[in-house]
Coordinates of C-alpha atoms and ligand atoms in Angstrom, one line a residue:
X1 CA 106.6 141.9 235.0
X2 CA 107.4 138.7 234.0
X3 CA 104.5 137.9 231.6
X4 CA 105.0 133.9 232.3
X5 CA 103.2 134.6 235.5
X6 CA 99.9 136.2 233.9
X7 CA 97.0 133.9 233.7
X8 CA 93.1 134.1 233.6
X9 CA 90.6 134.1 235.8
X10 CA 88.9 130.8 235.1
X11 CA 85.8 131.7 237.5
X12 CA 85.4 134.5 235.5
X13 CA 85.7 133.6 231.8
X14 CA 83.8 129.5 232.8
X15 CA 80.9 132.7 234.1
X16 CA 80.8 134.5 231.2
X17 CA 80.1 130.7 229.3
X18 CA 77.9 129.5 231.5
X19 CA 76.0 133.1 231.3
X20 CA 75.8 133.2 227.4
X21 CA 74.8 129.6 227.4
X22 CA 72.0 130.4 229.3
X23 CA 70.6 132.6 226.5
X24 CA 68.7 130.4 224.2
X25 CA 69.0 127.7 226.7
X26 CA 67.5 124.5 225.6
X27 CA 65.0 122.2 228.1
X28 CA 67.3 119.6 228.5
X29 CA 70.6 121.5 228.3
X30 CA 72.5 123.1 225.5
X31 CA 71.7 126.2 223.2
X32 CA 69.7 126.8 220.4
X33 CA 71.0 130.4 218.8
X34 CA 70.6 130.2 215.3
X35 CA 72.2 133.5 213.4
X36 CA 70.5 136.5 213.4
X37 CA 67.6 135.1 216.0
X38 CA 65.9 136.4 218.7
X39 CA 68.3 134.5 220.6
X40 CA 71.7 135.8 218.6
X41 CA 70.6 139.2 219.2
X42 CA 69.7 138.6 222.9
X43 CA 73.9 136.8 222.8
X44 CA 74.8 139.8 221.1
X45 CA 73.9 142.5 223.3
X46 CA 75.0 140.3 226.2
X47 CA 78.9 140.0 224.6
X48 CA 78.4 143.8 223.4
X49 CA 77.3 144.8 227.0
X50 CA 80.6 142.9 228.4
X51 CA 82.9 144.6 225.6
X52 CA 81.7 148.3 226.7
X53 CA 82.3 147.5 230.4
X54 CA 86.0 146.3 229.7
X55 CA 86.4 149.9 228.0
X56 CA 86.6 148.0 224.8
X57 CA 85.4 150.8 221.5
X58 CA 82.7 148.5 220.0
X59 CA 82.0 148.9 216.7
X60 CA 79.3 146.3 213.9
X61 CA 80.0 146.3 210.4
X62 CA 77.1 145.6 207.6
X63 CA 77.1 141.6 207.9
X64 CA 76.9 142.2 211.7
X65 CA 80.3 141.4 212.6
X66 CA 81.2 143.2 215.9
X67 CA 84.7 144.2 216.7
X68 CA 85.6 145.0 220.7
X69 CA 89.0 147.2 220.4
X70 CA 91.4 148.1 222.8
X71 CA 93.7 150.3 221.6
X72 CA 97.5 150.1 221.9
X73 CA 100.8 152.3 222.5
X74 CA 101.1 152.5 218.3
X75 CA 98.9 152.9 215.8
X76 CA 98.6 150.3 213.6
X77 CA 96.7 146.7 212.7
X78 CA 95.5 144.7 215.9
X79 CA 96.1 141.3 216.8
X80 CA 92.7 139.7 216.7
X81 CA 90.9 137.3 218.5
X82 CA 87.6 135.9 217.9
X83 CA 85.3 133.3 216.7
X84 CA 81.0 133.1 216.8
X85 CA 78.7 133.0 218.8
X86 CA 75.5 131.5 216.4
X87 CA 74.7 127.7 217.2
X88 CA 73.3 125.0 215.4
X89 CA 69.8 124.6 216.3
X90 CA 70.3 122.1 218.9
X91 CA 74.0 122.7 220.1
X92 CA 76.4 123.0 223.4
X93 CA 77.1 126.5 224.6
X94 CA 81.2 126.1 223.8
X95 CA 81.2 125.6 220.3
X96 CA 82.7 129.4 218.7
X97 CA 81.4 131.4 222.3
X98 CA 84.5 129.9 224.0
X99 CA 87.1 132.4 221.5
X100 CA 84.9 134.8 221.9
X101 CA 85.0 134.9 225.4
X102 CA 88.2 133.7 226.2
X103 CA 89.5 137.3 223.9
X104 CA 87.5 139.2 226.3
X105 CA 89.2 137.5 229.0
X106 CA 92.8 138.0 227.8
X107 CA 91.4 142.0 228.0
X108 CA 90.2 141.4 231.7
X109 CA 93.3 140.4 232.6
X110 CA 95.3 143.2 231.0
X111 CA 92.9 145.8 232.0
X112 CA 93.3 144.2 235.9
X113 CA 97.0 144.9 235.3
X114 CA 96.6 148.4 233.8
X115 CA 98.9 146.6 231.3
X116 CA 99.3 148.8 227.7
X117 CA 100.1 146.5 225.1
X118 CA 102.5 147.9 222.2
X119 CA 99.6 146.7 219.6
X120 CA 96.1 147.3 219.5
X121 CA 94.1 143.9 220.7
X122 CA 90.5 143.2 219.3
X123 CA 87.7 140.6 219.9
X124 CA 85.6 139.3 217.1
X125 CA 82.1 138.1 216.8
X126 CA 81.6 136.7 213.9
X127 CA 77.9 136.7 212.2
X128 CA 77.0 133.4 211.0
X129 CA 79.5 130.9 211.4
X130 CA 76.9 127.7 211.8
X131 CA 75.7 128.3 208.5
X132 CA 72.6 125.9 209.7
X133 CA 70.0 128.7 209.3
X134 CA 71.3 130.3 205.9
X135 CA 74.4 129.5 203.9
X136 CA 77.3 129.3 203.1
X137 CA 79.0 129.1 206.4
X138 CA 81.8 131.5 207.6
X139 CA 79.6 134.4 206.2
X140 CA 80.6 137.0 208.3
X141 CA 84.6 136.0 208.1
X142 CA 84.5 135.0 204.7
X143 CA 82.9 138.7 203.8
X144 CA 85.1 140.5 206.0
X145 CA 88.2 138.8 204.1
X146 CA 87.0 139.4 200.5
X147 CA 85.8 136.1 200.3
X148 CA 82.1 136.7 199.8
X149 CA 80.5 139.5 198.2
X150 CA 78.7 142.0 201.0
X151 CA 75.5 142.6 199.0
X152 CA 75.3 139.1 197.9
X153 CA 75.6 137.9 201.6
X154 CA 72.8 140.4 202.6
X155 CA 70.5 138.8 200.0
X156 CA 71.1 135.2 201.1
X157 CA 67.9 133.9 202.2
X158 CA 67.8 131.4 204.7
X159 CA 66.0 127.9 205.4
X160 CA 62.7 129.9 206.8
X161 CA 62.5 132.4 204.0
X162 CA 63.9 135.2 205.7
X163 CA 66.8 137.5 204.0
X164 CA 70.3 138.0 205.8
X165 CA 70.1 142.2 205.2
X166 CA 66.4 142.4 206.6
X167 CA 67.5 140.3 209.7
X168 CA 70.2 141.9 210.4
X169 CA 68.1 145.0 210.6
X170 CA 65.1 143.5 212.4
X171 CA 67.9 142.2 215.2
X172 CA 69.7 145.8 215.0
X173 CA 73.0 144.6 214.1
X174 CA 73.1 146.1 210.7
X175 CA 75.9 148.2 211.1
X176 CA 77.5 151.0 209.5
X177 CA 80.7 150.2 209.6
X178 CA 82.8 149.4 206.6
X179 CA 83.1 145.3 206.5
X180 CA 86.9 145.0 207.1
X181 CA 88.0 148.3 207.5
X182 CA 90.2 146.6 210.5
X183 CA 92.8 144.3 208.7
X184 CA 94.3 142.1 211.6
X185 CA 98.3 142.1 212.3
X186 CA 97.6 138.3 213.0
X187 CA 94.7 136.4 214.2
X188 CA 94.0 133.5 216.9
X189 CA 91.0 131.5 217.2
X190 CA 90.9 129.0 219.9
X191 CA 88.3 126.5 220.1
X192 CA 86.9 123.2 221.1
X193 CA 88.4 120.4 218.8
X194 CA 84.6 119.0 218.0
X195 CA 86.7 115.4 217.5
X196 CA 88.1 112.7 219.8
X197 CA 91.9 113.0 219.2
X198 CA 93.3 115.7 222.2
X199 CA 90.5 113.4 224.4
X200 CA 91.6 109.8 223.0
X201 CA 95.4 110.6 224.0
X202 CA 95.6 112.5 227.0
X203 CA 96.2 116.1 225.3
X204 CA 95.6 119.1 226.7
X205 CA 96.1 121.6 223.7
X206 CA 95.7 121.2 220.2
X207 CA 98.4 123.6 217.8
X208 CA 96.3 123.0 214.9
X209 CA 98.1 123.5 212.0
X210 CA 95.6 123.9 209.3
X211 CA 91.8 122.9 208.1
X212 CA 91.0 120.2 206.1
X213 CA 90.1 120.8 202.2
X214 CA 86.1 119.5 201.7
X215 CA 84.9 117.9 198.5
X216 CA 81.0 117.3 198.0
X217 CA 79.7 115.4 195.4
X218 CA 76.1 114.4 194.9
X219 CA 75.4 111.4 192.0
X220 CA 72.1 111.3 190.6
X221 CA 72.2 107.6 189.1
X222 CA 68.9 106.7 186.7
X223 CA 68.4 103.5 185.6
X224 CA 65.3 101.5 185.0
X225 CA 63.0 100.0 188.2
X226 CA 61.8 96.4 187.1
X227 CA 60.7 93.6 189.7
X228 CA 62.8 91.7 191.5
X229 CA 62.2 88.2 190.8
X230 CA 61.4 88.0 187.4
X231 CA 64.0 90.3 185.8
X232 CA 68.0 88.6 185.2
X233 CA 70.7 89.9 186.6
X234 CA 72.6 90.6 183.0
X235 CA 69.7 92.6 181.8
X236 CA 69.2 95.1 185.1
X237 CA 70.2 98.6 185.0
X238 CA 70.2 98.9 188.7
X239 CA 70.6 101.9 189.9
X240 CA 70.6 101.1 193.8
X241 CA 73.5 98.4 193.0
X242 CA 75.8 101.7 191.5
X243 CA 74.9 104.1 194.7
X244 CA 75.9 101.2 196.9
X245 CA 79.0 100.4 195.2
X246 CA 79.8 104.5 195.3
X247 CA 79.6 103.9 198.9
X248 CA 82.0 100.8 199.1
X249 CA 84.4 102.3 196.5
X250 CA 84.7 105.7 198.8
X251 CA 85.8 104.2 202.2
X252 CA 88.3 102.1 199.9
X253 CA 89.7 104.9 198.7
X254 CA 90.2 106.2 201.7
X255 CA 90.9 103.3 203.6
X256 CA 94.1 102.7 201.4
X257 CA 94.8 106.6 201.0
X258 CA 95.5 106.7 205.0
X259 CA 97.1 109.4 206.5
X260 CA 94.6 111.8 206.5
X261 CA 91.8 111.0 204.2
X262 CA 88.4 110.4 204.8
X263 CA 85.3 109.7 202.9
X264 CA 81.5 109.5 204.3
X265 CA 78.4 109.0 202.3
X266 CA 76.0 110.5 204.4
X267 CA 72.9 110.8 202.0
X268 CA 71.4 107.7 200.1
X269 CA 68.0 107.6 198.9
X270 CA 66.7 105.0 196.5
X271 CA 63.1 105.3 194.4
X272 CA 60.6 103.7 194.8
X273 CA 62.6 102.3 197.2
X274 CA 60.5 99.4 198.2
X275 CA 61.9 95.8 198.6
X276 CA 60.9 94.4 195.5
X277 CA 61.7 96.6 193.2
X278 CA 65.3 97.2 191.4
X279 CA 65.5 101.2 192.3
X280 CA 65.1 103.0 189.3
X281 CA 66.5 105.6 190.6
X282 CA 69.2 106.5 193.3
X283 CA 71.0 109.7 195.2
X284 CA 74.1 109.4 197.3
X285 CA 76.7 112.0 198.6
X286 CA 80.1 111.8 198.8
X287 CA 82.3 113.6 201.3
X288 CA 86.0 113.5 201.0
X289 CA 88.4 115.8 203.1
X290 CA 91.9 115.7 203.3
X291 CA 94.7 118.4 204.4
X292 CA 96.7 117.8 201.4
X293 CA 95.1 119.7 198.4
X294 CA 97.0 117.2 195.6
X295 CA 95.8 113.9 197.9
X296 CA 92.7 115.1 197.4
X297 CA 92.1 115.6 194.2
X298 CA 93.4 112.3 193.8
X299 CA 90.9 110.9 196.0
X300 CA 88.1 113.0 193.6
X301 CA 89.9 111.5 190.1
X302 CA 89.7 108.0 191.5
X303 CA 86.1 108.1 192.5
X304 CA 85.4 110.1 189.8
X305 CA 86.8 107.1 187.2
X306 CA 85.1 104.7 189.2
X307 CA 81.7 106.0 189.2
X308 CA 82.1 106.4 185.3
X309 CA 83.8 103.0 184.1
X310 CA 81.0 101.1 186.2
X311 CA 78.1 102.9 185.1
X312 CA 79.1 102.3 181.8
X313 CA 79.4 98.6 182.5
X314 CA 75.9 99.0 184.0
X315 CA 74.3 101.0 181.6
X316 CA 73.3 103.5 183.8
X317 CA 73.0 107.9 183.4
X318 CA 75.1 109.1 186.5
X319 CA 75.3 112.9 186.4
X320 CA 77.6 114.2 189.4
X321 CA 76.9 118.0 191.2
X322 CA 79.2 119.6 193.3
X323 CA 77.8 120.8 196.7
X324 CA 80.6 122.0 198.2
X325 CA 84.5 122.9 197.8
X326 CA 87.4 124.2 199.7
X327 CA 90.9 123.6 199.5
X328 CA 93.1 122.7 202.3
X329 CA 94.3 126.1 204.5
X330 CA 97.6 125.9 206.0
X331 CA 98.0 127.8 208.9
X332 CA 101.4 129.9 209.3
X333 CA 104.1 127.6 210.5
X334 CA 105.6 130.1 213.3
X335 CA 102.0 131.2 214.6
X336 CA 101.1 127.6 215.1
X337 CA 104.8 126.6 216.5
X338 CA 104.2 129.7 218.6
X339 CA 101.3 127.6 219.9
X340 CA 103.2 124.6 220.4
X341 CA 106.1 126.5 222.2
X342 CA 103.8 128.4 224.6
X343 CA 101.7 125.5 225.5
X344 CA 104.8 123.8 226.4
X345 CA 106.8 126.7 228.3
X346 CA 103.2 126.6 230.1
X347 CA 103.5 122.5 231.0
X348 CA 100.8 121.3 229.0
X349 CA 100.7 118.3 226.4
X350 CA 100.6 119.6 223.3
X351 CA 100.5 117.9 219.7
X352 CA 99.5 119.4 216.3
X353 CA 96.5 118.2 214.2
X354 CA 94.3 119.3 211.5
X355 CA 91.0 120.8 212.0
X356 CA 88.5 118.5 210.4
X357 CA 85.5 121.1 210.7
X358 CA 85.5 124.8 208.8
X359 CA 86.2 127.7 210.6
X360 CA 86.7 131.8 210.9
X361 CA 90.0 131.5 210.9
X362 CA 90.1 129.8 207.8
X363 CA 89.0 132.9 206.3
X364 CA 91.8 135.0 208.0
X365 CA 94.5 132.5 206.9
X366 CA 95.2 133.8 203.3
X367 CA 95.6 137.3 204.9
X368 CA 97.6 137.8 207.9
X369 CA 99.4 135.3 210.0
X370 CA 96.7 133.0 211.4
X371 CA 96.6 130.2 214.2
X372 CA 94.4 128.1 216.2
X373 CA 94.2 126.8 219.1
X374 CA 92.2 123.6 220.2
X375 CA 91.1 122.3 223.2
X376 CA 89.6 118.7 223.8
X377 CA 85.6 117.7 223.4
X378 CA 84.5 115.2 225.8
X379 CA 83.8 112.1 223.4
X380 CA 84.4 114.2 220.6
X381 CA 81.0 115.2 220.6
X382 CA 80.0 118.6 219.3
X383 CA 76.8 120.3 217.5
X384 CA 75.0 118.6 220.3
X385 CA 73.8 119.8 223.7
X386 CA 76.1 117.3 225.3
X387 CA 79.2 119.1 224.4
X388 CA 81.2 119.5 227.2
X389 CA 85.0 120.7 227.5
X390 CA 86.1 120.3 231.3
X391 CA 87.1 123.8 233.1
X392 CA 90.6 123.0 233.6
X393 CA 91.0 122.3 229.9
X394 CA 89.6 125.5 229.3
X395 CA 91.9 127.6 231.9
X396 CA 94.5 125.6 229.7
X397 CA 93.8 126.8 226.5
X398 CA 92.8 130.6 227.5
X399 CA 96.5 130.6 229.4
X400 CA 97.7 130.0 225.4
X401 CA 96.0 132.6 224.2
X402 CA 96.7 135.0 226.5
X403 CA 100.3 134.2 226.2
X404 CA 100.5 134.2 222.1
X405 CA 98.4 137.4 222.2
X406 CA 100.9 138.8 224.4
X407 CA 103.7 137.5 222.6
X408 CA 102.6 138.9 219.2
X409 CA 101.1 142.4 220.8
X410 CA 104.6 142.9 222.6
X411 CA 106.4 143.5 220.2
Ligands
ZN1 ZN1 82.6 126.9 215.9

């Protein structure tokens, strides 16, 4: 059998979506299935239900990941697929459930064959990707790779008070298995791009080579609130005036950076923030990302200088926190031009690109061969009930992945 000629049954997997989607279905569209809710477990059992009748051995470890296996002619490590299934609150019903589903496609159309495969293949659901109802994001990845201590995960407690170990119980996904007792041979993720760039240029597949490194930084400037009219502008310590010049100073940076860097201040709040009044006080964030670990840092010393030579000048207190940071991940050059080559032997555009947002496979990178695969976001809108990825474009992408499954569980 020429395995050129397999592909997947698009009314079948675009089902399965549209199915899932439908738990935790929002009024207007989208789907609201924060991790560990009602809503995740009602998900679960749905993608649980479909892994048992594809013959797949199910199994949930104690963060709640759940692993479909099918085993192959040889013992030995499986080539994964996977991604989540949890949403933000108000999100489309693509974001994560589309790797999830598309792996349990790639099975359908083995098991349609009565095709072994040399490896063992598994699907992975991932608990808590989102991060929105408890953090850190990746939680069920990043424990599963070492990154995140089990116990500590179990104890995080999320933005309504509730703990990650009782919810996982209440939900009956605390499992007994061993968090990753199944070490991957390689892993594939593929996934909406949640960003214009496959859209804006007429792309159908992304080979993504790699996620971007995030930096956080959150200045709390004090200085001293005085009236506006009567105080002169040598004797201020304004405090709003530094926050807004953070601001200014960050898309510089990144403006004359180019290449990959960005920067977004997302958060500014100024006290007593009325218009008369020199703030007294000011917050701002900072988020710079970049794929290049050294740029990076760069980016962080120069703001860093910035923010201390002018509040020095200004006689303000700036204290700096750090909310957040991960360093670039590289994905492994021949999984992702593995990607590139199959999406081309298949006819379909192709270009590499970063990922700009976190995910699973981030976590798997550092320990087995690890790709993704993206496929385009109408507008580049994710997170948001509008997301939409056109069937075609997903019959594109789950051909990939059944082909670089294939290609690694061959052999
Ligand atoms: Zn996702």
């Amino acid at each position: 059998m020429n395995l050129d000629d397999l592909h997947v049954d698009l009314d079948r997997l675009h089902g399965r979506l549209v199915a899932l989607g439908k738990i935790g279905a929002l009024p207007g569209g989208g789907v609201s299935r924060l991790a560990l809710s009602d809503a995740d477990r009602a998900g679960r059992d749905q993608v649980t239900a479909w892994m048992r009748d594809l013959g797949l051995a199910v199994t949930v470890d104690r963060i709640g990941n759940v692993l479909g296996i099918r085993s192959g002619e040889v013992d030995g490590p499986p080539v994964m697929m996977g991604s989540h299934i949890d949403t933000v609150k108000a999100g489309g019903i693509y974001d994560g459930n589309l790797g999830v589903l598309a792996g349990l496609e790639v099975i359908a159309v083995l098991n349609d064959l009565g095709l072994a495969t040399k490896r063992s293949l598994a699907v992975g659901l991932f608990t808590n990707e989102e991060g929105s109802r408890f953090a850190p994001d990746m939680m069920g990845s990043a424990v599963h790779q070492g990154f995140l201590d089990l116990e500590e995960a179990l104890a995080v407690r999320g933005i309504d008070g509730a703990e990650v170990g009782k919810e996982l119980e209440r939900i009956g996904y605390a499992g007994s298995e061993p968090t990753g007792s199944v070490r991957p041979h390689c892993y594939f993720e593929l996934h909406i791009e949640q960003g214009p760039v496959l859209e804006q240029e007429g792309i159908l597949i992304g080979a993504v080579e790699g996620v971007q490194g995030i930096s956080w930084t959150e200045y709390l400037i004090k200085g001293v609130s005085n009236h506006a009219g009567t105080t002169p502008m040598r004797m201020r310590c304004d405090a709003g005036y530094l926050a807004a010049a953070i601001a200014v100073e960050a898309r510089s940076i990144a403006r004359e950076m180019g290449g990959d860097q960005v920067a977004t201040t997302g958060l500014i709040e100024f006290k007593p923030n009325l218009v008369n009044v020199i703030p007294g006080q000011a917050l701002i964030t900072v988020d710079l990302r970049n794929t290049d670990e050294a740029l990076l840092q760069a980016a962080e010393r120069r703001l860093t200088s910035f923010v201390e030579q002018t509040a020095d000048a200004e006689g303000l207190d700036v204290s700096a926190r750090v909310l957040a940071r991960f360093e670039p991940v590289s994905f492994d050059p021949s999984m992702v031009d593995l990607v590139e080559r199959v999406a081309r032997d298949r006819g379909f555009t192709v270009r590499r690109l970063p990922s700009g947002a976190g995910h699973d496979a981030q976590m798997f990178a550092p320990n087995c061969p690890t790709a993704m695969i993206f496929v385009p976001s109408a507008g580049g809108i994710s997170h948001n009930p509008a997301e939409y990825t056109a069937p075609e474009q997903i019959r594109a992408g789950a051909d990939v992945l059944l082909r670089v499954v294939l290609e690694k569980a061959m052999k």
